mmCIF file of C-alpha atoms in Angstrom:
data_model
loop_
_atom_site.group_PDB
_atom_site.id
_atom_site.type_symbol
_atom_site.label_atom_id
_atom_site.label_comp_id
_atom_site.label_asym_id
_atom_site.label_seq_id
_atom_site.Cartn_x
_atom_site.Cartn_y
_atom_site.Cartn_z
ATOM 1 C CA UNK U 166 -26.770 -0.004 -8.817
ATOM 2 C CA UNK U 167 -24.453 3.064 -8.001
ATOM 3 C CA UNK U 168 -21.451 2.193 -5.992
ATOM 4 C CA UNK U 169 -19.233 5.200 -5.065
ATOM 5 C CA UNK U 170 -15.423 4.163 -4.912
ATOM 6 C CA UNK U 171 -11.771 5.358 -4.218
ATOM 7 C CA UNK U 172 -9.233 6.720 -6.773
ATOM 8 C CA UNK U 173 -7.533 3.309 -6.620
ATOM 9 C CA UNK U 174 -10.741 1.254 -7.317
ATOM 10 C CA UNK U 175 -11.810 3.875 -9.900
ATOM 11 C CA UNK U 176 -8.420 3.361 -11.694
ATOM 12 C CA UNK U 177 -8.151 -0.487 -11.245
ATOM 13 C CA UNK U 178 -11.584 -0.659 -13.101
ATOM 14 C CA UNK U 179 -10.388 1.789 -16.082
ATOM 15 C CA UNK U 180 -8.748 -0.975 -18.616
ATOM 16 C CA UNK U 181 -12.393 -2.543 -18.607
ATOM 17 C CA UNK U 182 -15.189 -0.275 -17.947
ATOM 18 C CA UNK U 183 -15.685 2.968 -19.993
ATOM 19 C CA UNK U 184 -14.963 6.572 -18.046
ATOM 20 C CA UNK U 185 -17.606 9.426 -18.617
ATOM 21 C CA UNK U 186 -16.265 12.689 -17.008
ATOM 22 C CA UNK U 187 -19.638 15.059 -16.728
ATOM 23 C CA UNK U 188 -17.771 18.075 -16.663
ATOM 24 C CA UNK U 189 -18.050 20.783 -19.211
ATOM 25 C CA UNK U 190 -16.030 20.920 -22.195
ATOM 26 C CA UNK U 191 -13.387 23.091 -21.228
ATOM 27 C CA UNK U 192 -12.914 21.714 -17.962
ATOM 28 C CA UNK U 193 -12.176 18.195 -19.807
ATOM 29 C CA UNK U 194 -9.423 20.022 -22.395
ATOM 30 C CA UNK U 195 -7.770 21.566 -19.444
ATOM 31 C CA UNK U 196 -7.174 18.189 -17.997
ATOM 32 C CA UNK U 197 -8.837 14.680 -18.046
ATOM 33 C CA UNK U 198 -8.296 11.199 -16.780
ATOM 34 C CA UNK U 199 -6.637 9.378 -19.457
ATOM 35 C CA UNK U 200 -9.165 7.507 -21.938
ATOM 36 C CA UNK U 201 -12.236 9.026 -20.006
ATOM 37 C CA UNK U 202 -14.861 10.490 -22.442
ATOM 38 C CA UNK U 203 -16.464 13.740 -22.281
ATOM 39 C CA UNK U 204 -20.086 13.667 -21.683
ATOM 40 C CA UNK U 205 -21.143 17.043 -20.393
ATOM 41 C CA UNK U 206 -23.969 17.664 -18.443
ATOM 42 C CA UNK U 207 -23.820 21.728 -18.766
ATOM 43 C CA UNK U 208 -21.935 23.798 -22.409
ATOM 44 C CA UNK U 209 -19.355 25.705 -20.274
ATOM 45 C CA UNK U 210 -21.724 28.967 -20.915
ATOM 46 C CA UNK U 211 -24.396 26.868 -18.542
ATOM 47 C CA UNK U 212 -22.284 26.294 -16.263
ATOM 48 C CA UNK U 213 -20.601 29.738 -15.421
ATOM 49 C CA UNK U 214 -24.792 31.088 -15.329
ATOM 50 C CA UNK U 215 -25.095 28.140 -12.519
ATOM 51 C CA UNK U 216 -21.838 29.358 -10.921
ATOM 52 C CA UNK U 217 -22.984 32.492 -10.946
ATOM 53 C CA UNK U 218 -26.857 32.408 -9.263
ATOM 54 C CA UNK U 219 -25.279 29.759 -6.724
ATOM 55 C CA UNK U 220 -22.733 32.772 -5.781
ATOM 56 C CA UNK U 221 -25.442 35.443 -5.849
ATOM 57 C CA UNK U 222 -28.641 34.113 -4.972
ATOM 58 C CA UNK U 223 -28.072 30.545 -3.662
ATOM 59 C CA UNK U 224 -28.236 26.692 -3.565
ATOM 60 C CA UNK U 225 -31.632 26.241 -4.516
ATOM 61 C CA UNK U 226 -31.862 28.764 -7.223
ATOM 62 C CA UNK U 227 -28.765 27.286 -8.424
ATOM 63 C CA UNK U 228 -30.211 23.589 -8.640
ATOM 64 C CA UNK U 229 -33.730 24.736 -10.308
ATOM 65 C CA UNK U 230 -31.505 26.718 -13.218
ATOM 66 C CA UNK U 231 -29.182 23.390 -13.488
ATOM 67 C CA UNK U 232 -32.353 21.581 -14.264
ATOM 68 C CA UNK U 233 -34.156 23.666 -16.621
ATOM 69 C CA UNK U 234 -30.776 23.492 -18.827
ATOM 70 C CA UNK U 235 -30.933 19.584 -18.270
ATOM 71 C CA UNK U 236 -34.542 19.003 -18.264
ATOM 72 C CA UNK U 237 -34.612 18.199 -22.389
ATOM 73 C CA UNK U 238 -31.653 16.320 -22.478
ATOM 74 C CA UNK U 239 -31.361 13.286 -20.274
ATOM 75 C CA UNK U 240 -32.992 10.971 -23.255
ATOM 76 C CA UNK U 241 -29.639 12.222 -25.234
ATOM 77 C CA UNK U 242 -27.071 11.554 -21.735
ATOM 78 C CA UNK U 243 -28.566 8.228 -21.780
ATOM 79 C CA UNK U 244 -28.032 7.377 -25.431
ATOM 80 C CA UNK U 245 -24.730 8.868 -25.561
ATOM 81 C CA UNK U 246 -23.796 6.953 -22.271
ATOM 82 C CA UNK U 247 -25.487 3.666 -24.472
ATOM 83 C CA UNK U 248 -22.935 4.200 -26.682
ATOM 84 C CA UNK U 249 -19.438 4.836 -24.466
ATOM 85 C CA UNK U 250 -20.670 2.112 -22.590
ATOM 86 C CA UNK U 251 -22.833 -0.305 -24.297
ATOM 87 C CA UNK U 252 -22.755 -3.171 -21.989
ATOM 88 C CA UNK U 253 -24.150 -0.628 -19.247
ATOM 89 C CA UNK U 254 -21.283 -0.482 -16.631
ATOM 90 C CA UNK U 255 -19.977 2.890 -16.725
ATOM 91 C CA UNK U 256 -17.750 5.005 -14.080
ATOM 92 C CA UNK U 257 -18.305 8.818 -13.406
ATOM 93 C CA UNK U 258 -17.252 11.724 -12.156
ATOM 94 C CA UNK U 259 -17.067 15.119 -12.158
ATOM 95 C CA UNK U 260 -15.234 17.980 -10.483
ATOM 96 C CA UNK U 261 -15.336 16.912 -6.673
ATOM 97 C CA UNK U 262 -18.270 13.900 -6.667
ATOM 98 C CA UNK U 263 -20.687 16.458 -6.090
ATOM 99 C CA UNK U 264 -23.854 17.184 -7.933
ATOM 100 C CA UNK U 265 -23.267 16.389 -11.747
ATOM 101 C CA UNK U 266 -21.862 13.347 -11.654
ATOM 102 C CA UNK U 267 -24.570 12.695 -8.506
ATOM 103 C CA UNK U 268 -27.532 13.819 -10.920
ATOM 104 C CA UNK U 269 -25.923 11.422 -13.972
ATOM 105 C CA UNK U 270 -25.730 8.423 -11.908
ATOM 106 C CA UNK U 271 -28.954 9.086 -10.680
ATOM 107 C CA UNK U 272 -30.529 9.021 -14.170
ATOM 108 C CA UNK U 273 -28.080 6.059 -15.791
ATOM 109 C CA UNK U 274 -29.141 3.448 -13.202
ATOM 110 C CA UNK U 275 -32.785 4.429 -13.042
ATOM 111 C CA UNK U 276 -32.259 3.369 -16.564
ATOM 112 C CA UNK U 277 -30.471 0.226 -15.562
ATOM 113 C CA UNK U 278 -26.586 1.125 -15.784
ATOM 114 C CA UNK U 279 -24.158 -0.317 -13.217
ATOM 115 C CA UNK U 280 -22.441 3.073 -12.131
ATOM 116 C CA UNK U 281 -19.409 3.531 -10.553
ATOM 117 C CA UNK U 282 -18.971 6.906 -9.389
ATOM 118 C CA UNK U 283 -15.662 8.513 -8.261
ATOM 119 C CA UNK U 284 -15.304 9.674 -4.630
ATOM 120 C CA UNK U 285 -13.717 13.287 -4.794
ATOM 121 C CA UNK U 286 -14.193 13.086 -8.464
ATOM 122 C CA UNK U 287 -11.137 14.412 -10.528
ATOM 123 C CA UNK U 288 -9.849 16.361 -8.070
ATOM 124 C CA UNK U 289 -8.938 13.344 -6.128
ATOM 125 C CA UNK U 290 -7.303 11.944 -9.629
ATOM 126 C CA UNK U 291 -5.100 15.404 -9.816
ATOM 127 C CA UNK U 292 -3.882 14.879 -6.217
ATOM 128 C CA UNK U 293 -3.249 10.794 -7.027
ATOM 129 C CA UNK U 294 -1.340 12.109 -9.913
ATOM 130 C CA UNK U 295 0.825 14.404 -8.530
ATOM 131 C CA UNK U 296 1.638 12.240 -5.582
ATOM 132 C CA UNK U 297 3.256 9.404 -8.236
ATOM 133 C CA UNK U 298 5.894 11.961 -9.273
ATOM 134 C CA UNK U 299 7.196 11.796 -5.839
ATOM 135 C CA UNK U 300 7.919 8.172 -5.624
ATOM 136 C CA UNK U 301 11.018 7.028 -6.234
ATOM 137 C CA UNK U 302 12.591 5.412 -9.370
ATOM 138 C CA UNK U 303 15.484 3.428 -10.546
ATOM 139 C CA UNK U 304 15.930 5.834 -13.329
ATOM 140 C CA UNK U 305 18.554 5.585 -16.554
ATOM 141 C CA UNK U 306 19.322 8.457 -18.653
ATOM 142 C CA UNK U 307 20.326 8.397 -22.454
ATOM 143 C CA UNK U 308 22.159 11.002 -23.614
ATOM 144 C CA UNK U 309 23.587 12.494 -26.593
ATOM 145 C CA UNK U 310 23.919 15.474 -28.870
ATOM 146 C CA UNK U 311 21.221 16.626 -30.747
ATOM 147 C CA UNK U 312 20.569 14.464 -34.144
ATOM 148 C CA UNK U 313 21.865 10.961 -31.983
ATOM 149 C CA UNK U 314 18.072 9.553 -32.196
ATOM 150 C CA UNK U 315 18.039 9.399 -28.585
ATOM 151 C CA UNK U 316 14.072 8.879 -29.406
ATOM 152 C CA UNK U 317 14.257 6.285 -31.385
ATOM 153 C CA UNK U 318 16.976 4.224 -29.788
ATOM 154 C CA UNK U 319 14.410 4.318 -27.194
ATOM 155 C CA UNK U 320 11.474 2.682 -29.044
ATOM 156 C CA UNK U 321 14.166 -0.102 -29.752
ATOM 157 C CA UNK U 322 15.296 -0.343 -26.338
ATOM 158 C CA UNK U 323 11.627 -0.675 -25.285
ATOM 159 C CA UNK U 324 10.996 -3.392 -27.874
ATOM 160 C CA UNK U 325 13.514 -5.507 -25.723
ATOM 161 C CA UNK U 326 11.362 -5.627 -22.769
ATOM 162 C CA UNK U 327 12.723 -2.686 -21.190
ATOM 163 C CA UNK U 328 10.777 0.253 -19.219
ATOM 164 C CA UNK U 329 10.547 3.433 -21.400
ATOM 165 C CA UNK U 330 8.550 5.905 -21.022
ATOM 166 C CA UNK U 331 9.069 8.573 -24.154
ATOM 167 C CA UNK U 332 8.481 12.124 -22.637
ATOM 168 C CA UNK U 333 8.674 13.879 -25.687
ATOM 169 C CA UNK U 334 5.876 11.738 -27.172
ATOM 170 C CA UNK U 335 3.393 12.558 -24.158
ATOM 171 C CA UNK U 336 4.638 16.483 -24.411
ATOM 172 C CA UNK U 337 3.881 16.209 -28.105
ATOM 173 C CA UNK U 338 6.760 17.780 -28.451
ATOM 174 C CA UNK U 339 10.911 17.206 -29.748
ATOM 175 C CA UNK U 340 12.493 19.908 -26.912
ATOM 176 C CA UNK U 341 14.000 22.536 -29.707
ATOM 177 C CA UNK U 342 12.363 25.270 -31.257
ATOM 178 C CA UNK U 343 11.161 23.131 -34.081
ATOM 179 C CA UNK U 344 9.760 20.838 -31.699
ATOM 180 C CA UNK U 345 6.607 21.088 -32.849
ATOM 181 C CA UNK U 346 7.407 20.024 -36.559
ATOM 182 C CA UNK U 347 5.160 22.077 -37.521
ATOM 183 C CA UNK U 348 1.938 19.943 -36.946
ATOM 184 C CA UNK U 349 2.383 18.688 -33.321
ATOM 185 C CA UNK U 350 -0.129 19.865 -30.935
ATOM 186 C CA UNK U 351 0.983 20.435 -27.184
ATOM 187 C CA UNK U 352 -1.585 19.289 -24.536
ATOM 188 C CA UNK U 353 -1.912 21.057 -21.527
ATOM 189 C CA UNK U 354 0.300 21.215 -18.611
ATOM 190 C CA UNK U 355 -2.473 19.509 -16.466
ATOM 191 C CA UNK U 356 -3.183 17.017 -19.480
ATOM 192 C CA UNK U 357 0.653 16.290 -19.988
ATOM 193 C CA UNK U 358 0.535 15.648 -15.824
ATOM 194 C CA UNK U 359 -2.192 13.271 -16.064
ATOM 195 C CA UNK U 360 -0.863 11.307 -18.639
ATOM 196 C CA UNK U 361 2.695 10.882 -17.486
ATOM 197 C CA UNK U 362 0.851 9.539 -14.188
ATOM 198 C CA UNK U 363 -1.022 6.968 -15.991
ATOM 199 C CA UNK U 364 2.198 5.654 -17.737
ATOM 200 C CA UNK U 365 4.682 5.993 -14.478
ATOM 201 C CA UNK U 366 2.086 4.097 -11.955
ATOM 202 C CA UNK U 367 2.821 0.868 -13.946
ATOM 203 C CA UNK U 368 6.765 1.225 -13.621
ATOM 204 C CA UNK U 369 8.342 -1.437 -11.875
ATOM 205 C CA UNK U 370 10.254 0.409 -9.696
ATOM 206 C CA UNK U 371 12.758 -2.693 -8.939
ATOM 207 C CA UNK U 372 13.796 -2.347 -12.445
ATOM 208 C CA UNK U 373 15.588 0.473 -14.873
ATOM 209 C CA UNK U 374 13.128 2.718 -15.886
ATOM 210 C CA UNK U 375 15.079 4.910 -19.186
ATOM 211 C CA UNK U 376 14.385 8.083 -19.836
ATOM 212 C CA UNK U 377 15.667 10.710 -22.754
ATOM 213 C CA UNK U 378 17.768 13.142 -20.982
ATOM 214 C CA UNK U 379 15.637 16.209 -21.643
ATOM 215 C CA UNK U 380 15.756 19.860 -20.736
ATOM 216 C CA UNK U 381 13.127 21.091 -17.505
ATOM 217 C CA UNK U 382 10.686 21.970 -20.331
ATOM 218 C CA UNK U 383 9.466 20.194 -22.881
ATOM 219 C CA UNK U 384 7.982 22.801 -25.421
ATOM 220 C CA UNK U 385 5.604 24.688 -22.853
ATOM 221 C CA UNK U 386 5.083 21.296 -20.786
ATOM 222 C CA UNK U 387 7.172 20.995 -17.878
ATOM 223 C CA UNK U 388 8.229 17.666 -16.266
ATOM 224 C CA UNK U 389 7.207 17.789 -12.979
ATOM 225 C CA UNK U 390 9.514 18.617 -10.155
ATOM 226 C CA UNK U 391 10.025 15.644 -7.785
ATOM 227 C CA UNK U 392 10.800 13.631 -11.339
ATOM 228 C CA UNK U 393 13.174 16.412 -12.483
ATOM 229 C CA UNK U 394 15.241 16.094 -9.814
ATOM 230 C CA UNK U 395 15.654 12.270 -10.152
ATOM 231 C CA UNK U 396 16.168 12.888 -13.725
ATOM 232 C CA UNK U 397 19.292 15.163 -12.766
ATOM 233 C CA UNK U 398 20.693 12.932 -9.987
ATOM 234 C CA UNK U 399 20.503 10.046 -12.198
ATOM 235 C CA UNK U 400 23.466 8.151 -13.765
ATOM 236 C CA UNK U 401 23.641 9.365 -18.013
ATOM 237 C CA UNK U 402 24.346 7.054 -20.589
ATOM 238 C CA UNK U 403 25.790 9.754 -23.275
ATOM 239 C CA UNK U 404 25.575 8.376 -27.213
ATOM 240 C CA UNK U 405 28.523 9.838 -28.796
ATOM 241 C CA UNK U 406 27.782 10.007 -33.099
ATOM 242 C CA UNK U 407 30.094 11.882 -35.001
ATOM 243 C CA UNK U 408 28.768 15.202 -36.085
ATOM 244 C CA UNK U 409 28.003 14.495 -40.252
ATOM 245 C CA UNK U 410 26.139 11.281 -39.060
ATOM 246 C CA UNK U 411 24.275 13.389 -37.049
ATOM 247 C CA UNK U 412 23.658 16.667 -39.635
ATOM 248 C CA UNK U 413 22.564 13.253 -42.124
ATOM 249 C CA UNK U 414 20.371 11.924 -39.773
ATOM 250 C CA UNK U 415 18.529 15.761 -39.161
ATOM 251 C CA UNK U 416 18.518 16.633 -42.591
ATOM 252 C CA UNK U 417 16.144 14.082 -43.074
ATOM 253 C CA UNK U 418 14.261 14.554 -40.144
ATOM 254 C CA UNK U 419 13.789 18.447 -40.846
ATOM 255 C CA UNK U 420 14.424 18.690 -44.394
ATOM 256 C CA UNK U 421 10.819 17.677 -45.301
ATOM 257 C CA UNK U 422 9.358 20.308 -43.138
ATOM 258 C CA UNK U 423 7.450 23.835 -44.113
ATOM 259 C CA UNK U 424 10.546 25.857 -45.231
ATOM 260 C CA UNK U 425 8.272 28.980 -43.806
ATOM 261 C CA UNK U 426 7.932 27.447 -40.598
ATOM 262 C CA UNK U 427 12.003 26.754 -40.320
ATOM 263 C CA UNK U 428 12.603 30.210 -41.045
ATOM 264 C CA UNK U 429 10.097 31.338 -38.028
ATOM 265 C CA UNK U 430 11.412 29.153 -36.001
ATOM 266 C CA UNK U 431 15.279 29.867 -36.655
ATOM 267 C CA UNK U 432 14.413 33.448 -36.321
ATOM 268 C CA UNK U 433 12.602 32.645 -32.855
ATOM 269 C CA UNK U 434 16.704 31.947 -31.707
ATOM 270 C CA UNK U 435 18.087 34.329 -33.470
ATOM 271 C CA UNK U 436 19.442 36.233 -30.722
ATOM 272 C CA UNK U 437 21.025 32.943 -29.227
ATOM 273 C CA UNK U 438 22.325 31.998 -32.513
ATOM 274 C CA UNK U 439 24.028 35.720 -33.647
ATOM 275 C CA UNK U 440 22.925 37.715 -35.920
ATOM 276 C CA UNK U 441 25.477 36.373 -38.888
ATOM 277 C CA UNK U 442 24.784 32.912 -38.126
ATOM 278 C CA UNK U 443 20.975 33.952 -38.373
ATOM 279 C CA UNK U 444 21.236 35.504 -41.546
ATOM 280 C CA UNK U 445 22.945 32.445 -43.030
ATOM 281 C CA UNK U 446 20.972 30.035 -41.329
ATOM 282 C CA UNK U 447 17.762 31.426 -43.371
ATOM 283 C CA UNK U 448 19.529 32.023 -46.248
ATOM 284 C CA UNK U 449 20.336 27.890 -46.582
ATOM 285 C CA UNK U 450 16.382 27.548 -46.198
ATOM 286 C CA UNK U 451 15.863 29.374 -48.346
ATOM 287 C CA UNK U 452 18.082 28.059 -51.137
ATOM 288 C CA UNK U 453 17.380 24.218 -49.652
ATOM 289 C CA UNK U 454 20.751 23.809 -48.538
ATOM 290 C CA UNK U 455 19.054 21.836 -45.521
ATOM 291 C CA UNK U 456 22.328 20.305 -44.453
ATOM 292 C CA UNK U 457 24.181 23.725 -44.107
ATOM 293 C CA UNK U 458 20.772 24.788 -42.168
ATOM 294 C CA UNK U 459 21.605 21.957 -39.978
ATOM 295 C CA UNK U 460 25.112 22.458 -39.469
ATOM 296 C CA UNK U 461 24.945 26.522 -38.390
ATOM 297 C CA UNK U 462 22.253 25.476 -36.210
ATOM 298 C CA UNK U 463 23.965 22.645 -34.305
ATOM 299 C CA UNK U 464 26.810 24.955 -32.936
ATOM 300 C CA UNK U 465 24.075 26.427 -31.001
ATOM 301 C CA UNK U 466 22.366 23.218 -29.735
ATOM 302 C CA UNK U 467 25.793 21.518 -29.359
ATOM 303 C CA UNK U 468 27.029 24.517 -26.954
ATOM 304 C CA UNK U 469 23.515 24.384 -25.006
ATOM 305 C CA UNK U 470 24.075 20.776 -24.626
ATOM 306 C CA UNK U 471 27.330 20.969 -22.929
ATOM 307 C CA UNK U 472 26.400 23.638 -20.757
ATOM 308 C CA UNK U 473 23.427 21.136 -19.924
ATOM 309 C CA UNK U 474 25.765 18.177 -19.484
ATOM 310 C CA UNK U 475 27.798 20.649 -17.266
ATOM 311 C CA UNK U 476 25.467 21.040 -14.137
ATOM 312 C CA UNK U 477 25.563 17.223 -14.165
ATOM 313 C CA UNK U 478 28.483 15.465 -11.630
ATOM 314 C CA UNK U 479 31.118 13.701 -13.716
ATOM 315 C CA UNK U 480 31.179 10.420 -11.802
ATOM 316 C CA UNK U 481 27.681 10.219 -13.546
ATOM 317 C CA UNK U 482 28.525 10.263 -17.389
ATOM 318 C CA UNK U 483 29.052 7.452 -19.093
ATOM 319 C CA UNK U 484 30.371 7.931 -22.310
ATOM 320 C CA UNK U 485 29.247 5.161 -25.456
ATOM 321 C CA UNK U 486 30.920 5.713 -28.909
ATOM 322 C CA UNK U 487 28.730 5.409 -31.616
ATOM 323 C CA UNK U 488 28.729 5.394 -35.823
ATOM 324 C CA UNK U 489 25.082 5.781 -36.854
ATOM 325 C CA UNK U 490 22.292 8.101 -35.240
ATOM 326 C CA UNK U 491 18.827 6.190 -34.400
ATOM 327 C CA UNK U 492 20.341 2.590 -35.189
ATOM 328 C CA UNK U 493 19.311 -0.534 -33.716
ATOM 329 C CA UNK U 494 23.177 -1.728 -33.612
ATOM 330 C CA UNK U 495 23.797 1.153 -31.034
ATOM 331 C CA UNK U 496 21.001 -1.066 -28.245
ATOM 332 C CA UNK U 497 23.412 -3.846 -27.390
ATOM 333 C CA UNK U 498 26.004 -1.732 -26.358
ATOM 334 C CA UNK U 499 23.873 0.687 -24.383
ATOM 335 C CA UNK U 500 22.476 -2.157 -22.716
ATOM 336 C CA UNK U 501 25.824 -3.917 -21.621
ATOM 337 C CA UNK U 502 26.538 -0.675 -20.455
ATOM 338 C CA UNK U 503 23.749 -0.120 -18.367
ATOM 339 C CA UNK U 504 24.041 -3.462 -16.689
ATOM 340 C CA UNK U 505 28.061 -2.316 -15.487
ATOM 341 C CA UNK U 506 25.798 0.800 -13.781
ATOM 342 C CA UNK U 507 23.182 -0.878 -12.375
#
């Protein structure tokens, strides 16, 4: 059976049948349905020679090529569709519903599969997921200076019951110039998209949905538009720790980090930091003085901060003292808070 069904549908059926997207391998890393799995019907070589003859000599040509680069491996489709999808319901798709994901249908329910296949294909996920940034949300900022554990007062807020949804986590990515810590890898721009769609759909949008005040960018990931500018309008909790709580709380965080990488990175700002606070900034690396690394640094992330905080109106801060960065005593408070906003 091969039933062809909307974006909706396709979605609604995600939690509980498996998603094979038949597009090539780099078409998937650019950008994928969340959870879907890659099974290719062309190597992204194969497909740029089918491109190519369908541009130059035509349709038909096209097709016959596509098949003799098939032709020996539909026994392997079907076993590695066996295994995404042993109980034999499977959805598909591939870049508009056309002929891959056609042709893979074809040959998983001739082999008894129940196939769902995606009308549109992932373009019609891309314009479903771009359409959810433009809803509107009842969204809650937390603020604070850098080295508050705006992050991870967030995890605790979420364990309440609360809506969260952690940017910087789907970004893979902490917003400075160490963001990366060294190990993270960013997705894509498209990929970062797609995911933030897949968590946002679910929001309640009766209810507070918080969200770490952030800058536009995210490492190279930008937050889309439409939710940018709620982001901005929105009403900002702002987490006030003193400033040693805070240097404490980051020399932890950084000081087990590549001293190498540090140095790169601090050098990456170096114009934006001055030359003399560059120089010393390394030189603490260097000689593991993490906290005086931390300290030189934060007059340059405490100024951008402010000038951040700045383009916001006034009327929207609300300001929250606080003793220790990241700790679970600072939720109740933020909470009360919220519910004087709200």
């Amino acid at each position: 059976m091969i039933r062809t069904i909307q974006i909706e549908e396709f979605l609604a059926l995600a939690p509980t049948i498996p998603i094979a997207d038949v597009r090539t391998p780099a078409e998937f890393d650019q950008g994928h349905i969340p959870q879907a799995h890659n099974l290719p019907i062309f190597t992204n070589e194969e497909r740029v020679q089918v491109g190519t003859t369908y541009k130059q000599i035509g349709r038909e040509e096209a097709i016959l090529l596509g098949f003799e680069f098939t032709g020996p491996k539909w026994s392997g489709f079907i076993k590695e569709a066996l295994r995404i999808a042993p109980h034999k319901k499977i959805a598909l798709h591939c870049w508009r519903g056309g002929m891959r994901s056609g042709a893979m249908a074809w040959a998983l329910n001739l082999y008894g599969f129940e196939v769902y296949l995606l009308e549109g294909g992932y373009k019609s996920y891309r314009q479903w997921a771009l359409s959810q940034f433009s809803q509107t949300f009842n969204i809650l900022i937390l603020g604070g200076m850098t080295g508050s554990g705006k992050t991870q007062i967030l995890n605790q807020i979420k364990n309440t019951g609360e809506q969260v949804i952690d940017l910087e986590d789907l970004a893979q990515h902490q917003g400075s110039s160490y963001g990366s810590m060294g190990t993270l890898v960013q997705p894509s721009q498209e990929q970062f998209e797609n995911n933030l769609a897949y968590q946002i759909c679910k929001i309640d949008k009766n209810k507070i949905l918080w969200l770490e005040d952030e800058s536009r960018t995210i490492g190279k990931c930008a937050v889309p538009n439409p939710l940018w500018d709620q982001m901005r309008a929105a009403p900002l909790i702002k987490l006030n720790i003193p400033i040693e709580e805070r240097i404490r709380f980051l020399t932890q965080e950084y000081g087990k980090l590549n001293p190498d990488f540090l140095v790169e990175c601090t050098q990456r700002i170096g114009k934006r930091l001055g030359p003399e606070q560059t120089r010393d900034a390394i030189l603490a690396i260097e000689e593991n003085r993490m906290s005086d690394f931390i300290r030189l640094v934060l007059v340059y992330y405490d100024k951008t901060y402010k000038n951040g905080q700045n383009m916001r109106e006034e009327c929207s801060i609300y300001e929250l003292a606080g003793t220790l960065a990241a700790d679970d005593t600072n939720v109740k408070p933020i909470l009360e808070k919220a519910n004087t906003i709200k």
